[in-house]
């Protein structure tokens, strides 16, 4: 069985982009893969975090994993900092990655706002991400398109180490969906939907109430043509909404075009509100059940123990191949 690893940062509310680009894949893959899903709290501290809020967000994201359908009987769910191998392997990989490679990362450029000095953790963030993946001999990494550059770097580091040391790592593949891999901001369809954008109407969070969902969708940027047609280049706003509609309702883009021929954006948006509210209602209900249950903590503790058991021999292999420690 192939092994899958992925992670989500515990920062802010998980939104439709995270769900349609990544979490949806997590649920699908667990049926016939060995899946490991992580809440990457060590990544979150690359930008300032309030400790109390961070702890809360860790449990929020863990609950959302379960609420969207990740099944702890099929998948391992755990918190990154509960497995020491991530930071440990991160260091070894830092010694096998170059500042030139990291300087090219577009997310670093965006997050550091091209400032001359930025936290080192923000700079080496993709190396920790590579450690997350390589620590489990991962074959497949389900993510949204925005992580492509990081996955390529992870592959480069793995290949480099395998070529210079003994074969140490499994070289993973990214897995990106055709539709949903890049959900755009509702207020500015040239930007990806993100947790950190100041305008709350730029995104739909999985826990938004129906009134907020309605407002965000009805306000969403479209264009003046008034025709529902999929054309991401010339009609990015409408195409983004069509993408969301298509995935949530399970209707093809062509069918949407046919169904809305002669109709305006108002009708289309009203239907999209209904589809979105109906799709998110069961997730919200399950979230409420799980979030404050003792079961959640047990699942995460059990997940950490199972993740550690897989990580330990891989870390020992790394130490052996690099000559670290006393050996066995
Ligand atoms: P994060 O927390 O920003 O996002 C979690 C997942 O959601 C996807 N995503 C999107 N997909 C489609 N449209 C969007 N607008 C959108 N925004 C986010 C992301 O691609 C991601 O799959 N660096 C990662 C977390 C991470 C990780 C890992 C992932 C750390 N270690 C190891 C995989 C494997 C991140 O910040 O994701």
mmCIF file of C-alpha atoms and ligand atoms in Angstrom:
data_model
loop_
_atom_site.group_PDB
_atom_site.id
_atom_site.type_symbol
_atom_site.label_atom_id
_atom_site.label_comp_id
_atom_site.label_asym_id
_atom_site.label_seq_id
_atom_site.Cartn_x
_atom_site.Cartn_y
_atom_site.Cartn_z
ATOM 1 C CA UNK A 1 0.000 0.000 0.000
ATOM 2 C CA UNK A 2 1.375 3.413 -0.930
ATOM 3 C CA UNK A 3 1.970 5.888 1.870
ATOM 4 C CA UNK A 4 0.416 9.364 1.887
ATOM 5 C CA UNK A 5 1.478 12.339 4.002
ATOM 6 C CA UNK A 6 0.077 15.848 4.175
ATOM 7 C CA UNK A 7 -0.350 18.707 6.614
ATOM 8 C CA UNK A 8 -2.297 21.870 7.295
ATOM 9 C CA UNK A 9 -1.182 24.839 9.374
ATOM 10 C CA UNK A 10 -3.197 25.588 12.499
ATOM 11 C CA UNK A 11 -3.648 29.241 11.660
ATOM 12 C CA UNK A 12 -7.087 30.790 11.286
ATOM 13 C CA UNK A 13 -10.117 29.028 9.965
ATOM 14 C CA UNK A 14 -9.761 26.398 7.298
ATOM 15 C CA UNK A 15 -11.419 27.663 4.124
ATOM 16 C CA UNK A 16 -12.950 26.271 0.948
ATOM 17 C CA UNK A 17 -9.569 26.410 -0.821
ATOM 18 C CA UNK A 18 -7.987 24.152 1.809
ATOM 19 C CA UNK A 19 -10.961 21.828 1.605
ATOM 20 C CA UNK A 20 -11.296 21.601 -2.167
ATOM 21 C CA UNK A 21 -7.539 21.573 -2.853
ATOM 22 C CA UNK A 22 -6.308 19.317 -0.066
ATOM 23 C CA UNK A 23 -8.682 17.940 2.593
ATOM 24 C CA UNK A 24 -11.005 16.427 0.010
ATOM 25 C CA UNK A 25 -8.071 14.400 -1.231
ATOM 26 C CA UNK A 26 -7.218 13.269 2.310
ATOM 27 C CA UNK A 27 -10.626 11.626 2.631
ATOM 28 C CA UNK A 28 -10.534 10.048 -0.813
ATOM 29 C CA UNK A 29 -7.034 8.600 -0.408
ATOM 30 C CA UNK A 30 -7.576 6.953 2.979
ATOM 31 C CA UNK A 31 -9.685 4.218 1.370
ATOM 32 C CA UNK A 32 -6.742 2.520 -0.319
ATOM 33 C CA UNK A 33 -3.583 4.141 1.049
ATOM 34 C CA UNK A 34 -1.744 4.299 4.350
ATOM 35 C CA UNK A 35 -2.435 7.925 5.268
ATOM 36 C CA UNK A 36 -0.696 10.200 7.742
ATOM 37 C CA UNK A 37 -2.207 13.641 8.309
ATOM 38 C CA UNK A 38 -0.478 16.205 10.426
ATOM 39 C CA UNK A 39 -1.352 19.529 12.036
ATOM 40 C CA UNK A 40 1.872 21.415 11.390
ATOM 41 C CA UNK A 41 2.216 23.620 14.466
ATOM 42 C CA UNK A 42 5.982 24.026 14.049
ATOM 43 C CA UNK A 43 5.319 25.629 10.678
ATOM 44 C CA UNK A 44 2.805 28.003 12.243
ATOM 45 C CA UNK A 45 5.441 29.613 14.487
ATOM 46 C CA UNK A 46 7.401 30.871 11.480
ATOM 47 C CA UNK A 47 5.170 33.925 11.997
ATOM 48 C CA UNK A 48 4.279 35.316 15.451
ATOM 49 C CA UNK A 49 1.563 33.337 17.277
ATOM 50 C CA UNK A 50 -0.289 33.839 20.528
ATOM 51 C CA UNK A 51 0.376 30.597 22.501
ATOM 52 C CA UNK A 52 -3.220 30.216 23.710
ATOM 53 C CA UNK A 53 -4.637 30.844 20.246
ATOM 54 C CA UNK A 54 -2.174 28.404 18.672
ATOM 55 C CA UNK A 55 -3.211 25.592 21.052
ATOM 56 C CA UNK A 56 -6.851 26.348 20.254
ATOM 57 C CA UNK A 57 -6.214 26.338 16.517
ATOM 58 C CA UNK A 58 -4.406 22.991 16.711
ATOM 59 C CA UNK A 59 -7.581 21.412 18.072
ATOM 60 C CA UNK A 60 -9.762 23.368 15.629
ATOM 61 C CA UNK A 61 -7.860 21.963 12.659
ATOM 62 C CA UNK A 62 -7.743 18.454 14.113
ATOM 63 C CA UNK A 63 -11.537 18.603 14.566
ATOM 64 C CA UNK A 64 -11.988 19.826 11.018
ATOM 65 C CA UNK A 65 -9.906 16.947 9.658
ATOM 66 C CA UNK A 66 -12.314 14.557 11.360
ATOM 67 C CA UNK A 67 -15.388 16.629 10.480
ATOM 68 C CA UNK A 68 -14.668 16.507 6.737
ATOM 69 C CA UNK A 69 -14.339 12.741 6.957
ATOM 70 C CA UNK A 70 -10.773 11.810 7.861
ATOM 71 C CA UNK A 71 -11.292 8.582 9.790
ATOM 72 C CA UNK A 72 -8.794 7.922 12.605
ATOM 73 C CA UNK A 73 -9.361 4.193 12.190
ATOM 74 C CA UNK A 74 -8.031 4.439 8.643
ATOM 75 C CA UNK A 75 -5.618 7.391 8.913
ATOM 76 C CA UNK A 76 -3.069 8.618 11.417
ATOM 77 C CA UNK A 77 -3.907 12.129 12.669
ATOM 78 C CA UNK A 78 -1.381 13.887 14.897
ATOM 79 C CA UNK A 79 0.320 17.143 15.859
ATOM 80 C CA UNK A 80 3.748 17.781 14.328
ATOM 81 C CA UNK A 81 5.537 18.882 17.524
ATOM 82 C CA UNK A 82 4.504 15.617 19.234
ATOM 83 C CA UNK A 83 6.948 13.790 16.953
ATOM 84 C CA UNK A 84 10.515 15.042 17.518
ATOM 85 C CA UNK A 85 11.768 13.569 14.245
ATOM 86 C CA UNK A 86 10.376 16.497 12.227
ATOM 87 C CA UNK A 87 12.685 19.083 13.796
ATOM 88 C CA UNK A 88 15.542 16.580 13.977
ATOM 89 C CA UNK A 89 15.387 15.657 10.307
ATOM 90 C CA UNK A 90 14.764 19.311 9.459
ATOM 91 C CA UNK A 91 18.213 20.132 10.743
ATOM 92 C CA UNK A 92 19.909 17.416 8.713
ATOM 93 C CA UNK A 93 18.104 18.601 5.578
ATOM 94 C CA UNK A 94 19.053 22.226 6.311
ATOM 95 C CA UNK A 95 22.632 21.085 5.886
ATOM 96 C CA UNK A 96 21.727 19.706 2.441
ATOM 97 C CA UNK A 97 19.794 22.617 1.019
ATOM 98 C CA UNK A 98 21.114 25.880 -0.398
ATOM 99 C CA UNK A 99 20.245 29.502 0.332
ATOM 100 C CA UNK A 100 19.941 30.045 -3.426
ATOM 101 C CA UNK A 101 17.199 27.404 -3.638
ATOM 102 C CA UNK A 102 15.306 28.874 -0.696
ATOM 103 C CA UNK A 103 15.614 32.428 -2.038
ATOM 104 C CA UNK A 104 13.624 31.366 -5.095
ATOM 105 C CA UNK A 105 10.594 30.210 -3.100
ATOM 106 C CA UNK A 106 7.682 32.450 -4.050
ATOM 107 C CA UNK A 107 5.879 31.941 -0.725
ATOM 108 C CA UNK A 108 8.925 33.157 1.168
ATOM 109 C CA UNK A 109 9.119 36.213 -1.042
ATOM 110 C CA UNK A 110 5.430 36.943 -0.453
ATOM 111 C CA UNK A 111 5.504 36.307 3.301
ATOM 112 C CA UNK A 112 8.726 38.215 3.965
ATOM 113 C CA UNK A 113 7.402 41.116 1.849
ATOM 114 C CA UNK A 114 10.838 41.258 0.214
ATOM 115 C CA UNK A 115 12.251 42.710 3.441
ATOM 116 C CA UNK A 116 16.000 42.505 3.807
ATOM 117 C CA UNK A 117 15.796 40.565 7.063
ATOM 118 C CA UNK A 118 13.199 37.935 7.930
ATOM 119 C CA UNK A 119 12.979 35.168 10.561
ATOM 120 C CA UNK A 120 15.282 32.293 9.598
ATOM 121 C CA UNK A 121 12.416 29.850 10.219
ATOM 122 C CA UNK A 122 10.343 31.554 7.539
ATOM 123 C CA UNK A 123 13.259 31.155 5.145
ATOM 124 C CA UNK A 124 13.884 27.483 5.934
ATOM 125 C CA UNK A 125 10.165 26.623 6.192
ATOM 126 C CA UNK A 126 10.270 24.511 2.985
ATOM 127 C CA UNK A 127 13.097 22.432 4.480
ATOM 128 C CA UNK A 128 10.968 21.557 7.501
ATOM 129 C CA UNK A 129 8.189 20.691 5.082
ATOM 130 C CA UNK A 130 10.578 18.374 3.225
ATOM 131 C CA UNK A 131 11.458 16.765 6.574
ATOM 132 C CA UNK A 132 7.747 16.201 7.327
ATOM 133 C CA UNK A 133 7.379 14.300 4.094
ATOM 134 C CA UNK A 134 10.673 12.372 3.998
ATOM 135 C CA UNK A 135 10.405 11.295 7.653
ATOM 136 C CA UNK A 136 7.672 8.820 6.704
ATOM 137 C CA UNK A 137 9.042 7.367 3.448
ATOM 138 C CA UNK A 138 6.091 9.090 1.810
ATOM 139 C CA UNK A 139 5.055 8.175 -1.744
ATOM 140 C CA UNK A 140 2.251 10.695 -2.326
ATOM 141 C CA UNK A 141 1.629 14.231 -1.020
ATOM 142 C CA UNK A 142 -1.895 15.560 -1.670
ATOM 143 C CA UNK A 143 -1.788 19.378 -1.710
ATOM 144 C CA UNK A 144 -3.061 22.437 -3.553
ATOM 145 C CA UNK A 145 -1.110 23.977 -6.424
ATOM 146 C CA UNK A 146 0.466 26.620 -4.203
ATOM 147 C CA UNK A 147 2.672 23.932 -2.611
ATOM 148 C CA UNK A 148 4.113 22.686 -5.921
ATOM 149 C CA UNK A 149 7.382 24.578 -5.583
ATOM 150 C CA UNK A 150 7.893 23.215 -2.043
ATOM 151 C CA UNK A 151 7.223 19.650 -3.189
ATOM 152 C CA UNK A 152 9.724 20.024 -6.037
ATOM 153 C CA UNK A 153 12.332 21.266 -3.545
ATOM 154 C CA UNK A 154 11.611 18.278 -1.291
ATOM 155 C CA UNK A 155 12.187 15.951 -4.236
ATOM 156 C CA UNK A 156 15.430 17.753 -5.138
ATOM 157 C CA UNK A 157 16.752 17.419 -1.575
ATOM 158 C CA UNK A 158 15.804 13.725 -1.419
ATOM 159 C CA UNK A 159 17.490 12.985 -4.744
ATOM 160 C CA UNK A 160 20.578 14.974 -3.716
ATOM 161 C CA UNK A 161 20.962 13.050 -0.451
ATOM 162 C CA UNK A 162 20.345 9.719 -2.188
ATOM 163 C CA UNK A 163 23.068 10.551 -4.712
ATOM 164 C CA UNK A 164 25.652 11.709 -2.172
ATOM 165 C CA UNK A 165 24.930 9.260 0.675
ATOM 166 C CA UNK A 166 23.514 5.769 0.509
ATOM 167 C CA UNK A 167 19.922 5.673 -0.735
ATOM 168 C CA UNK A 168 18.212 7.241 2.245
ATOM 169 C CA UNK A 169 14.869 8.646 1.153
ATOM 170 C CA UNK A 170 11.813 7.670 -0.836
ATOM 171 C CA UNK A 171 11.318 10.386 -3.484
ATOM 172 C CA UNK A 172 7.689 11.544 -3.145
ATOM 173 C CA UNK A 173 5.209 12.782 -5.756
ATOM 174 C CA UNK A 174 2.840 15.712 -5.291
ATOM 175 C CA UNK A 175 -0.829 15.026 -5.990
ATOM 176 C CA UNK A 176 -2.880 17.943 -7.298
ATOM 177 C CA UNK A 177 -6.526 17.882 -8.307
ATOM 178 C CA UNK A 178 -7.708 19.207 -11.667
ATOM 179 C CA UNK A 179 -10.531 21.234 -10.182
ATOM 180 C CA UNK A 180 -10.037 22.796 -6.767
ATOM 181 C CA UNK A 181 -6.238 22.831 -6.810
ATOM 182 C CA UNK A 182 -6.290 26.624 -6.795
ATOM 183 C CA UNK A 183 -9.389 28.320 -5.431
ATOM 184 C CA UNK A 184 -9.138 32.068 -5.813
ATOM 185 C CA UNK A 185 -10.130 34.874 -3.441
ATOM 186 C CA UNK A 186 -13.765 35.907 -3.892
ATOM 187 C CA UNK A 187 -12.992 39.625 -3.769
ATOM 188 C CA UNK A 188 -9.935 39.408 -6.036
ATOM 189 C CA UNK A 189 -9.813 36.356 -8.302
ATOM 190 C CA UNK A 190 -6.215 37.087 -9.280
ATOM 191 C CA UNK A 191 -5.120 36.054 -5.747
ATOM 192 C CA UNK A 192 -5.502 32.620 -4.157
ATOM 193 C CA UNK A 193 -8.046 32.251 -1.343
ATOM 194 C CA UNK A 194 -6.014 32.540 1.850
ATOM 195 C CA UNK A 195 -6.439 32.308 5.618
ATOM 196 C CA UNK A 196 -4.616 35.547 6.227
ATOM 197 C CA UNK A 197 -6.266 38.009 3.808
ATOM 198 C CA UNK A 198 -7.737 40.920 5.814
ATOM 199 C CA UNK A 199 -11.123 40.885 4.034
ATOM 200 C CA UNK A 200 -13.216 38.048 5.527
ATOM 201 C CA UNK A 201 -15.390 38.084 2.398
ATOM 202 C CA UNK A 202 -12.380 37.021 0.338
ATOM 203 C CA UNK A 203 -12.884 33.480 1.642
ATOM 204 C CA UNK A 204 -15.510 31.067 2.892
ATOM 205 C CA UNK A 205 -14.411 29.316 6.043
ATOM 206 C CA UNK A 206 -15.742 25.823 6.629
ATOM 207 C CA UNK A 207 -17.435 27.017 9.824
ATOM 208 C CA UNK A 208 -19.045 30.173 8.408
ATOM 209 C CA UNK A 209 -22.749 30.517 9.091
ATOM 210 C CA UNK A 210 -25.236 30.685 6.186
ATOM 211 C CA UNK A 211 -25.636 34.486 6.403
ATOM 212 C CA UNK A 212 -21.892 35.028 6.080
ATOM 213 C CA UNK A 213 -21.650 32.532 3.201
ATOM 214 C CA UNK A 214 -24.478 34.334 1.420
ATOM 215 C CA UNK A 215 -22.890 37.732 1.875
ATOM 216 C CA UNK A 216 -19.448 36.577 0.676
ATOM 217 C CA UNK A 217 -20.810 34.870 -2.439
ATOM 218 C CA UNK A 218 -23.277 37.629 -3.377
ATOM 219 C CA UNK A 219 -20.438 40.194 -3.058
ATOM 220 C CA UNK A 220 -17.958 38.065 -5.039
ATOM 221 C CA UNK A 221 -16.231 39.866 -7.897
ATOM 222 C CA UNK A 222 -17.463 38.849 -11.361
ATOM 223 C CA UNK A 223 -17.388 40.915 -14.587
ATOM 224 C CA UNK A 224 -19.732 43.012 -16.681
ATOM 225 C CA UNK A 225 -20.417 40.434 -19.433
ATOM 226 C CA UNK A 226 -23.278 38.737 -17.600
ATOM 227 C CA UNK A 227 -22.630 35.324 -19.208
ATOM 228 C CA UNK A 228 -21.831 32.171 -17.214
ATOM 229 C CA UNK A 229 -18.896 30.773 -19.146
ATOM 230 C CA UNK A 230 -15.703 29.062 -17.961
ATOM 231 C CA UNK A 231 -12.789 31.197 -19.079
ATOM 232 C CA UNK A 232 -10.237 31.613 -16.246
ATOM 233 C CA UNK A 233 -8.109 34.044 -18.213
ATOM 234 C CA UNK A 234 -10.786 36.547 -19.223
ATOM 235 C CA UNK A 235 -13.420 35.751 -16.599
ATOM 236 C CA UNK A 236 -11.447 34.754 -13.479
ATOM 237 C CA UNK A 237 -14.196 35.641 -10.982
ATOM 238 C CA UNK A 238 -17.007 33.727 -12.684
ATOM 239 C CA UNK A 239 -14.679 30.801 -13.489
ATOM 240 C CA UNK A 240 -13.630 30.544 -9.841
ATOM 241 C CA UNK A 241 -17.263 30.443 -8.705
ATOM 242 C CA UNK A 242 -18.001 27.840 -11.374
ATOM 243 C CA UNK A 243 -15.117 25.745 -10.103
ATOM 244 C CA UNK A 244 -16.490 25.834 -6.565
ATOM 245 C CA UNK A 245 -19.997 25.039 -7.828
ATOM 246 C CA UNK A 246 -18.721 22.177 -9.973
ATOM 247 C CA UNK A 247 -16.836 20.437 -7.172
ATOM 248 C CA UNK A 248 -19.412 20.951 -4.425
ATOM 249 C CA UNK A 249 -22.420 19.985 -6.564
ATOM 250 C CA UNK A 250 -20.640 17.295 -8.606
ATOM 251 C CA UNK A 251 -21.740 18.936 -11.878
ATOM 252 C CA UNK A 252 -19.376 19.439 -14.826
ATOM 253 C CA UNK A 253 -18.397 22.936 -15.973
ATOM 254 C CA UNK A 254 -20.059 22.292 -19.354
ATOM 255 C CA UNK A 255 -23.286 21.322 -17.625
ATOM 256 C CA UNK A 256 -23.197 24.508 -15.532
ATOM 257 C CA UNK A 257 -22.793 26.569 -18.722
ATOM 258 C CA UNK A 258 -25.818 24.801 -20.241
ATOM 259 C CA UNK A 259 -27.946 25.075 -17.106
ATOM 260 C CA UNK A 260 -27.346 28.831 -16.813
ATOM 261 C CA UNK A 261 -27.663 29.785 -20.448
ATOM 262 C CA UNK A 262 -29.684 33.002 -20.643
ATOM 263 C CA UNK A 263 -29.581 33.454 -16.849
ATOM 264 C CA UNK A 264 -27.693 36.158 -14.939
ATOM 265 C CA UNK A 265 -25.026 36.117 -12.226
ATOM 266 C CA UNK A 266 -27.681 36.772 -9.547
ATOM 267 C CA UNK A 267 -29.447 33.446 -10.204
ATOM 268 C CA UNK A 268 -26.167 31.581 -10.417
ATOM 269 C CA UNK A 269 -24.863 33.064 -7.177
ATOM 270 C CA UNK A 270 -28.116 32.344 -5.307
ATOM 271 C CA UNK A 271 -27.846 28.677 -6.279
ATOM 272 C CA UNK A 272 -24.187 28.597 -5.332
ATOM 273 C CA UNK A 273 -25.073 29.958 -1.885
ATOM 274 C CA UNK A 274 -27.534 27.103 -1.401
ATOM 275 C CA UNK A 275 -25.072 24.477 -2.643
ATOM 276 C CA UNK A 276 -22.309 25.794 -0.386
ATOM 277 C CA UNK A 277 -24.509 26.086 2.708
ATOM 278 C CA UNK A 278 -25.777 22.524 2.175
ATOM 279 C CA UNK A 279 -22.272 21.156 1.611
ATOM 280 C CA UNK A 280 -20.839 22.783 4.729
ATOM 281 C CA UNK A 281 -23.760 22.157 7.137
ATOM 282 C CA UNK A 282 -22.873 18.513 7.927
ATOM 283 C CA UNK A 283 -19.185 19.431 8.354
ATOM 284 C CA UNK A 284 -20.132 22.124 10.857
ATOM 285 C CA UNK A 285 -22.426 19.756 12.744
ATOM 286 C CA UNK A 286 -19.752 17.060 13.037
ATOM 287 C CA UNK A 287 -17.194 19.678 14.062
ATOM 288 C CA UNK A 288 -19.397 20.785 16.982
ATOM 289 C CA UNK A 289 -19.667 17.159 18.167
ATOM 290 C CA UNK A 290 -15.941 16.490 17.998
ATOM 291 C CA UNK A 291 -14.284 19.747 19.020
ATOM 292 C CA UNK A 292 -14.732 19.506 22.796
ATOM 293 C CA UNK A 293 -14.801 15.719 23.118
ATOM 294 C CA UNK A 294 -12.197 13.721 25.101
ATOM 295 C CA UNK A 295 -12.047 11.420 22.108
ATOM 296 C CA UNK A 296 -10.253 14.125 20.101
ATOM 297 C CA UNK A 297 -7.293 14.208 22.497
ATOM 298 C CA UNK A 298 -7.114 10.398 22.548
ATOM 299 C CA UNK A 299 -7.088 10.304 18.749
ATOM 300 C CA UNK A 300 -4.199 12.794 18.594
ATOM 301 C CA UNK A 301 -2.189 10.993 21.275
ATOM 302 C CA UNK A 302 -2.689 7.667 19.572
ATOM 303 C CA UNK A 303 -1.819 9.287 16.216
ATOM 304 C CA UNK A 304 1.441 10.696 17.607
ATOM 305 C CA UNK A 305 2.461 7.277 18.955
ATOM 306 C CA UNK A 306 1.739 5.615 15.606
ATOM 307 C CA UNK A 307 3.532 8.373 13.663
ATOM 308 C CA UNK A 308 6.545 8.123 15.967
ATOM 309 C CA UNK A 309 6.748 4.380 15.410
ATOM 310 C CA UNK A 310 7.062 4.958 11.645
ATOM 311 C CA UNK A 311 9.413 7.928 11.973
ATOM 312 C CA UNK A 312 11.942 6.392 14.364
ATOM 313 C CA UNK A 313 13.488 3.766 12.076
ATOM 314 C CA UNK A 314 13.620 6.302 9.202
ATOM 315 C CA UNK A 315 15.456 8.769 11.449
ATOM 316 C CA UNK A 316 17.823 5.999 12.539
ATOM 317 C CA UNK A 317 18.518 5.226 8.857
ATOM 318 C CA UNK A 318 19.300 8.909 8.291
ATOM 319 C CA UNK A 319 21.666 8.972 11.285
ATOM 320 C CA UNK A 320 23.389 5.794 10.101
ATOM 321 C CA UNK A 321 23.834 7.089 6.563
ATOM 322 C CA UNK A 322 25.193 10.432 7.798
ATOM 323 C CA UNK A 323 27.341 8.918 10.567
ATOM 324 C CA UNK A 324 25.509 10.752 13.326
ATOM 325 C CA UNK A 325 25.577 9.442 16.912
ATOM 326 C CA UNK A 326 27.114 6.165 18.092
ATOM 327 C CA UNK A 327 25.115 3.856 15.875
ATOM 328 C CA UNK A 328 23.508 0.711 17.209
HETATM 329 P P1 LIG B 1 -1.643 25.508 4.266
HETATM 330 O O1 LIG B 1 -1.942 25.300 5.708
HETATM 331 O O2 LIG B 1 -1.427 26.898 3.782
HETATM 332 O O3 LIG B 1 -2.800 24.893 3.385
HETATM 333 C C1 LIG B 1 -3.271 23.578 3.578
HETATM 334 C C2 LIG B 1 -3.575 22.921 2.248
HETATM 335 O O4 LIG B 1 -4.547 23.686 1.533
HETATM 336 C C3 LIG B 1 -4.074 23.977 0.210
HETATM 337 N N1 LIG B 1 -4.565 25.302 -0.188
HETATM 338 C C4 LIG B 1 -5.310 25.529 -1.272
HETATM 339 N N2 LIG B 1 -5.784 24.723 -2.244
HETATM 340 C C5 LIG B 1 -6.534 25.281 -3.211
HETATM 341 N N3 LIG B 1 -6.836 26.610 -3.270
HETATM 342 C C6 LIG B 1 -6.375 27.462 -2.332
HETATM 343 N N4 LIG B 1 -6.686 28.736 -2.373
HETATM 344 C C7 LIG B 1 -5.579 26.935 -1.269
HETATM 345 N N5 LIG B 1 -4.967 27.483 -0.181
HETATM 346 C C8 LIG B 1 -4.362 26.470 0.461
HETATM 347 C C9 LIG B 1 -2.561 23.954 0.334
HETATM 348 O O5 LIG B 1 -1.956 23.714 -0.912
HETATM 349 C C10 LIG B 1 -2.351 22.829 1.330
HETATM 350 O O6 LIG B 1 -2.369 21.589 0.667
HETATM 351 N N6 LIG B 1 3.153 24.263 3.782
HETATM 352 C C11 LIG B 1 1.825 23.732 3.915
HETATM 353 C C12 LIG B 1 1.633 22.806 5.091
HETATM 354 C C13 LIG B 1 2.615 21.690 5.177
HETATM 355 C C14 LIG B 1 2.608 20.498 4.395
HETATM 356 C C15 LIG B 1 3.697 19.726 4.871
HETATM 357 C C16 LIG B 1 1.798 20.037 3.355
HETATM 358 C C17 LIG B 1 3.650 21.599 6.043
HETATM 359 N N7 LIG B 1 4.303 20.406 5.856
HETATM 360 C C18 LIG B 1 3.996 18.474 4.309
HETATM 361 C C19 LIG B 1 2.095 18.790 2.801
HETATM 362 C C20 LIG B 1 3.177 18.032 3.275
HETATM 363 C C21 LIG B 1 0.862 24.897 4.086
HETATM 364 O O7 LIG B 1 1.219 25.951 4.542
HETATM 365 O O8 LIG B 1 -0.423 24.592 3.825
#
